PDB file of C-alpha atoms in Angstrom:
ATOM      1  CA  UNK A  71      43.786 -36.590  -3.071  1.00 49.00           C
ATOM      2  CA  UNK A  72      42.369 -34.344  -0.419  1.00 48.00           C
ATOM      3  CA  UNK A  73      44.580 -32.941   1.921  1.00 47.00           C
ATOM      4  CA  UNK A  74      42.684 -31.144   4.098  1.00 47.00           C
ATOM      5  CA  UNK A  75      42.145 -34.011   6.917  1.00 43.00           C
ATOM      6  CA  UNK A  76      45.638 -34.665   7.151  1.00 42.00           C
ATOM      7  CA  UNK A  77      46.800 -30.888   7.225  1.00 43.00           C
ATOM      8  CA  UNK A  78      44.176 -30.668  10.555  1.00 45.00           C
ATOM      9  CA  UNK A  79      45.040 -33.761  11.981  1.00 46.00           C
ATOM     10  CA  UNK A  80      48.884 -32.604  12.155  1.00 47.00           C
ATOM     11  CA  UNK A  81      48.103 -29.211  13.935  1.00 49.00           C
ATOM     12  CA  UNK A  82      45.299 -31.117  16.488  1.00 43.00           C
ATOM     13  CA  UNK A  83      48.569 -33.424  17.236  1.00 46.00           C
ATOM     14  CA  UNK A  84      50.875 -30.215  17.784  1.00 46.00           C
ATOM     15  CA  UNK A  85      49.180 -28.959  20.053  1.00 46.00           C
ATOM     16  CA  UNK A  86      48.621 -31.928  22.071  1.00 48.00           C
ATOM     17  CA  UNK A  87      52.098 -33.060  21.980  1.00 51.00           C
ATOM     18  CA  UNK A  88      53.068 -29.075  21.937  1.00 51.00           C
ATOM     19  CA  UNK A  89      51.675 -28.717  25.972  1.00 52.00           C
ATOM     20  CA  UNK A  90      54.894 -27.465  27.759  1.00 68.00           C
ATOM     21  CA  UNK A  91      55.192 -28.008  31.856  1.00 82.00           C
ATOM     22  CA  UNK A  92      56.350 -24.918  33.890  1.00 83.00           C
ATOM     23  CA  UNK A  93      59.289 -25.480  35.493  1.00 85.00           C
ATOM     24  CA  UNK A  94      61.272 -22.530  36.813  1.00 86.00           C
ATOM     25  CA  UNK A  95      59.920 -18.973  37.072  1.00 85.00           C
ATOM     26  CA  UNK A  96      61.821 -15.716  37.614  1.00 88.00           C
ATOM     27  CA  UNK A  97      59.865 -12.391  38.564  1.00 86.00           C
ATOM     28  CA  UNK A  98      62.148  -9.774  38.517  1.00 84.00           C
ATOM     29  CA  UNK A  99      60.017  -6.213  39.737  1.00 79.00           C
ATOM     30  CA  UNK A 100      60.468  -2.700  41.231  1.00 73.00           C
ATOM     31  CA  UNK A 101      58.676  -1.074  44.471  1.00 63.00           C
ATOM     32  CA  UNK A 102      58.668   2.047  42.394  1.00 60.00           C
ATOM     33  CA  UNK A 103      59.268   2.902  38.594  1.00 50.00           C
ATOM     34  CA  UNK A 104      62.768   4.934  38.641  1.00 44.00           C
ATOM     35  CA  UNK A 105      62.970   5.565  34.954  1.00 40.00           C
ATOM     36  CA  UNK A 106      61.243   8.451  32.621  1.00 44.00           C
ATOM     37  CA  UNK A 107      57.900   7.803  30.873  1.00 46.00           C
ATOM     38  CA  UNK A 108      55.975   9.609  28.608  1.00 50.00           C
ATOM     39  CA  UNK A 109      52.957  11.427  29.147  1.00 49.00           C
ATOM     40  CA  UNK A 110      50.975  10.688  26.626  1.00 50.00           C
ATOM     41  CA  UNK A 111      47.792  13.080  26.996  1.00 53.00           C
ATOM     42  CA  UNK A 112      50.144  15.848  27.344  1.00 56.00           C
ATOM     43  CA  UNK A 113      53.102  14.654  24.849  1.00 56.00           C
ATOM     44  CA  UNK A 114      55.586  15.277  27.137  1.00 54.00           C
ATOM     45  CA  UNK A 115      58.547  13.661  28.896  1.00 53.00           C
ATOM     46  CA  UNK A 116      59.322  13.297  32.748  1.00 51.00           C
ATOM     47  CA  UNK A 117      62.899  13.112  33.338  1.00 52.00           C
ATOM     48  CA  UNK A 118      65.090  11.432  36.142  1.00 51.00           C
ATOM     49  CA  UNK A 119      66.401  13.842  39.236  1.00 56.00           C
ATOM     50  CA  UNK A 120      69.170  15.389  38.348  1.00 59.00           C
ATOM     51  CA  UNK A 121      70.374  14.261  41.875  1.00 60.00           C
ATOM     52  CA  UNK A 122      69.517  10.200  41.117  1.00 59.00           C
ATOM     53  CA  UNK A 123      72.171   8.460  43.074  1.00 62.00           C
ATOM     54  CA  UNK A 124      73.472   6.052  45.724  1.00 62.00           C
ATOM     55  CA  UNK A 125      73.034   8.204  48.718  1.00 65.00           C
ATOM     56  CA  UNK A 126      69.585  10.062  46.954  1.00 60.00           C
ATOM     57  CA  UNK A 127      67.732   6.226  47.426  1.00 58.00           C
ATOM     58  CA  UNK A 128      69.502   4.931  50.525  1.00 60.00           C
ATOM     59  CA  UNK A 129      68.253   8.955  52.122  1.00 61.00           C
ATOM     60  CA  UNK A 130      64.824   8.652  51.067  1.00 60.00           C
ATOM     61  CA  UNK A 131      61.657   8.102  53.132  1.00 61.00           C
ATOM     62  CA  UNK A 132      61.299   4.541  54.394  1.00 65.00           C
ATOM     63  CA  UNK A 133      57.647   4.297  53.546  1.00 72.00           C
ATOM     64  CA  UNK A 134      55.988   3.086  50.550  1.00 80.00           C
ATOM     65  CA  UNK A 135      52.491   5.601  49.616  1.00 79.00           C
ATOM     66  CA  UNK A 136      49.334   3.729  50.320  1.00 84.00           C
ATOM     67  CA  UNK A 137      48.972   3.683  46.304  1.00 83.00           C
ATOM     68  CA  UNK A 138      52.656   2.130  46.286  1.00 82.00           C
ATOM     69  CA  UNK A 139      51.937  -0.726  48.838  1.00 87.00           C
ATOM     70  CA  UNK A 140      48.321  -1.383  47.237  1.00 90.00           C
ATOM     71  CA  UNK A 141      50.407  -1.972  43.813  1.00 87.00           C
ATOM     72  CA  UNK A 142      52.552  -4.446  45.431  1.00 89.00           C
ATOM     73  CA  UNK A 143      50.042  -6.239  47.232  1.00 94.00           C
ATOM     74  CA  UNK A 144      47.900  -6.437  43.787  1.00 93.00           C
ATOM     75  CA  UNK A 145      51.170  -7.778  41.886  1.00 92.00           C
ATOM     76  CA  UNK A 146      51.234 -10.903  44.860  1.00 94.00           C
ATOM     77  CA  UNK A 147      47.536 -11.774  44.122  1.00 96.00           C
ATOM     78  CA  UNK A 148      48.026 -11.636  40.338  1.00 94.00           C
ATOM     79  CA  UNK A 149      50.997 -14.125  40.676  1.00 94.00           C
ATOM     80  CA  UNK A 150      48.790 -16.096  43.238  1.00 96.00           C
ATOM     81  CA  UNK A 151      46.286 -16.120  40.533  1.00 96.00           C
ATOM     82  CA  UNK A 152      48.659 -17.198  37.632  1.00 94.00           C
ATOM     83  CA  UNK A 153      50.611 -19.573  39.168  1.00 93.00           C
ATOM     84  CA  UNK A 154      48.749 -21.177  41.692  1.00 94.00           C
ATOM     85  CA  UNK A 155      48.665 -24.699  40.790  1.00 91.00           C
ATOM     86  CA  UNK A 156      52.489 -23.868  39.945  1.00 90.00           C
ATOM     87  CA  UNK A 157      53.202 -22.359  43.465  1.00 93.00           C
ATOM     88  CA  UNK A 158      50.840 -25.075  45.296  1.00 93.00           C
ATOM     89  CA  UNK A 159      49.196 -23.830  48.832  1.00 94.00           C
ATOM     90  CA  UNK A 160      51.737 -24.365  51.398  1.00 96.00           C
ATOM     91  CA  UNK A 161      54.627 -22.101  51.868  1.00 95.00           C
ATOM     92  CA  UNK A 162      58.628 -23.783  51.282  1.00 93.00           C
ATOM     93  CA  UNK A 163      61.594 -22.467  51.036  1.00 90.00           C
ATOM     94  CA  UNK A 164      62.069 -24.853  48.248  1.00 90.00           C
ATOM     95  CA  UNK A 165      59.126 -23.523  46.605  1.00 91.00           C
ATOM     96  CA  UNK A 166      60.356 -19.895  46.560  1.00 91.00           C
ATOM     97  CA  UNK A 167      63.543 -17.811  47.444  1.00 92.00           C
ATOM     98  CA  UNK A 168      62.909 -14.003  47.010  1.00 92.00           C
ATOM     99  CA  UNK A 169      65.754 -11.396  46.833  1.00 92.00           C
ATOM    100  CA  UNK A 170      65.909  -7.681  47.827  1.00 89.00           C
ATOM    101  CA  UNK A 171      68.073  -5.128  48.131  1.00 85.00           C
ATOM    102  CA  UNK A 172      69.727  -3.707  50.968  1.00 84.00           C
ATOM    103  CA  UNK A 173      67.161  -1.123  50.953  1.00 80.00           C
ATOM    104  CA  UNK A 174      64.002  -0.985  53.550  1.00 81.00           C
ATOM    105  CA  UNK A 175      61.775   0.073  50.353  1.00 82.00           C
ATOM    106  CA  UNK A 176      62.596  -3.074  48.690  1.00 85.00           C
ATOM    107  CA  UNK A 177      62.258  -5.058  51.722  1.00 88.00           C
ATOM    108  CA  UNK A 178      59.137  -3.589  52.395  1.00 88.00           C
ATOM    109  CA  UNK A 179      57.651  -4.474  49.007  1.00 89.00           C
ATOM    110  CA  UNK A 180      59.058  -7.958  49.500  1.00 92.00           C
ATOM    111  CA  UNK A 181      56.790  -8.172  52.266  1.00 94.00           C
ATOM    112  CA  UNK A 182      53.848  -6.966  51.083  1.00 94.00           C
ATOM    113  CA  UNK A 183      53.971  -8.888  47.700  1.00 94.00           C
ATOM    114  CA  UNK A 184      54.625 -12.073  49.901  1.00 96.00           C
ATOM    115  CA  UNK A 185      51.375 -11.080  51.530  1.00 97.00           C
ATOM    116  CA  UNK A 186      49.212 -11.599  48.833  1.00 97.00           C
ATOM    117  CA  UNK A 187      51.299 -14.670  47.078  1.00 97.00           C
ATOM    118  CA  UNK A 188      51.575 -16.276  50.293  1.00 97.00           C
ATOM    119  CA  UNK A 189      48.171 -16.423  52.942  1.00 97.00           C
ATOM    120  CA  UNK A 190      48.253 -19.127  55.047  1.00 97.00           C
ATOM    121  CA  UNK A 191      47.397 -22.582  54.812  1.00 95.00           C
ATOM    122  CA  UNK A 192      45.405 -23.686  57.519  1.00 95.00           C
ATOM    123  CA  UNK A 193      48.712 -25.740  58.228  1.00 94.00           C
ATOM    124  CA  UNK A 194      50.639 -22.166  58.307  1.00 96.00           C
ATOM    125  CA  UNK A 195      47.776 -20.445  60.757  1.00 96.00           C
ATOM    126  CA  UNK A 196      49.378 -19.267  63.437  1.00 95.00           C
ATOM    127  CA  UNK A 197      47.035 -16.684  63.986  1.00 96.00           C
ATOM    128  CA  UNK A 198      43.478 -16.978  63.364  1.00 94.00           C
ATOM    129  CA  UNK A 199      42.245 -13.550  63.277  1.00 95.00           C
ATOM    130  CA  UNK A 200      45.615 -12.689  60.959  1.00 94.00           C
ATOM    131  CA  UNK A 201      45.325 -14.056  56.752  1.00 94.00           C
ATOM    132  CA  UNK A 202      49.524 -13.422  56.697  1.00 95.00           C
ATOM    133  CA  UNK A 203      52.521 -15.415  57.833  1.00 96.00           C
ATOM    134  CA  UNK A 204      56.145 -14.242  57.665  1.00 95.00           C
ATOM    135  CA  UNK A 205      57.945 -14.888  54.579  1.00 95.00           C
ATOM    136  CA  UNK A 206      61.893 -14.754  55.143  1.00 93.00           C
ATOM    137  CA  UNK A 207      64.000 -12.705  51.910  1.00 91.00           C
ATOM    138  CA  UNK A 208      66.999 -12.197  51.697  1.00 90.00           C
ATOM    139  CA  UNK A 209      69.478  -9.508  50.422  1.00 85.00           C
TER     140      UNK A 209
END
């Protein structure tokens, strides 16, 4: 008896029945990586401030580098990208609920993020010379 036939029609009907629907997704991300990394051209190791704290992030500048913000805004379009029949085109806040911190740095990478996950619908256009509508967060 040859089993080859069978043996492929069993996988061929695994992976049809196997298709899994997307049902709840959690992003969890940073505005800026806090912990060390290696270098690994040079072999060496880039630790944390010795001062790391509390009051060290709540004190620091409230502005993201252009580099920073450009990251952020790249990480909304790659979720746009990926999840897009997921997400749908029209902004709810049944659709999404994003969560900050307390700090502006994390609210300010909320924002930007949302940028690029969330352009208007011509629905949302509120402003036609403006791709962006506000996305609330909370904290």
């Amino acid at each position: 008896m040859d089993v080859k036939p069978l043996f492929i029609f069993l996988i061929s009907l695994t992976f049809t029945l196997g298709i899994e629907e997307l049902k709840l997704l959690q992003i969890i991300f940073m505005h800026k990586q806090y912990v060390p990394y290696q270098d690994i051209m040079r072999n060496n190791m880039t630790l944390l401030s010795n001062n790391f704290s509390y009051h060290y992030i709540n004190s620091m500048t409230k502005d993201i580098p252009k580099i920073g913000k450009m990251n952020m805004y790249n990480l909304g379009a790659y979720l746009r990208r990926r999840y897009d029949k997921f997400l749908g085109d029209v902004y709810t806040n049944k659709i999404m609920k994003m969560h900050t911190t307390e700090f502006p740095l994390s609210q300010i990478s909320a924002e930007i993020v949302n940028a690029a996950l969330w352009p208007p619908s011509e629905l949302q256009k509120w402003n036609n010379d403006l791709n962006w509508q506000p996305i609330p967060f909370g904290w």
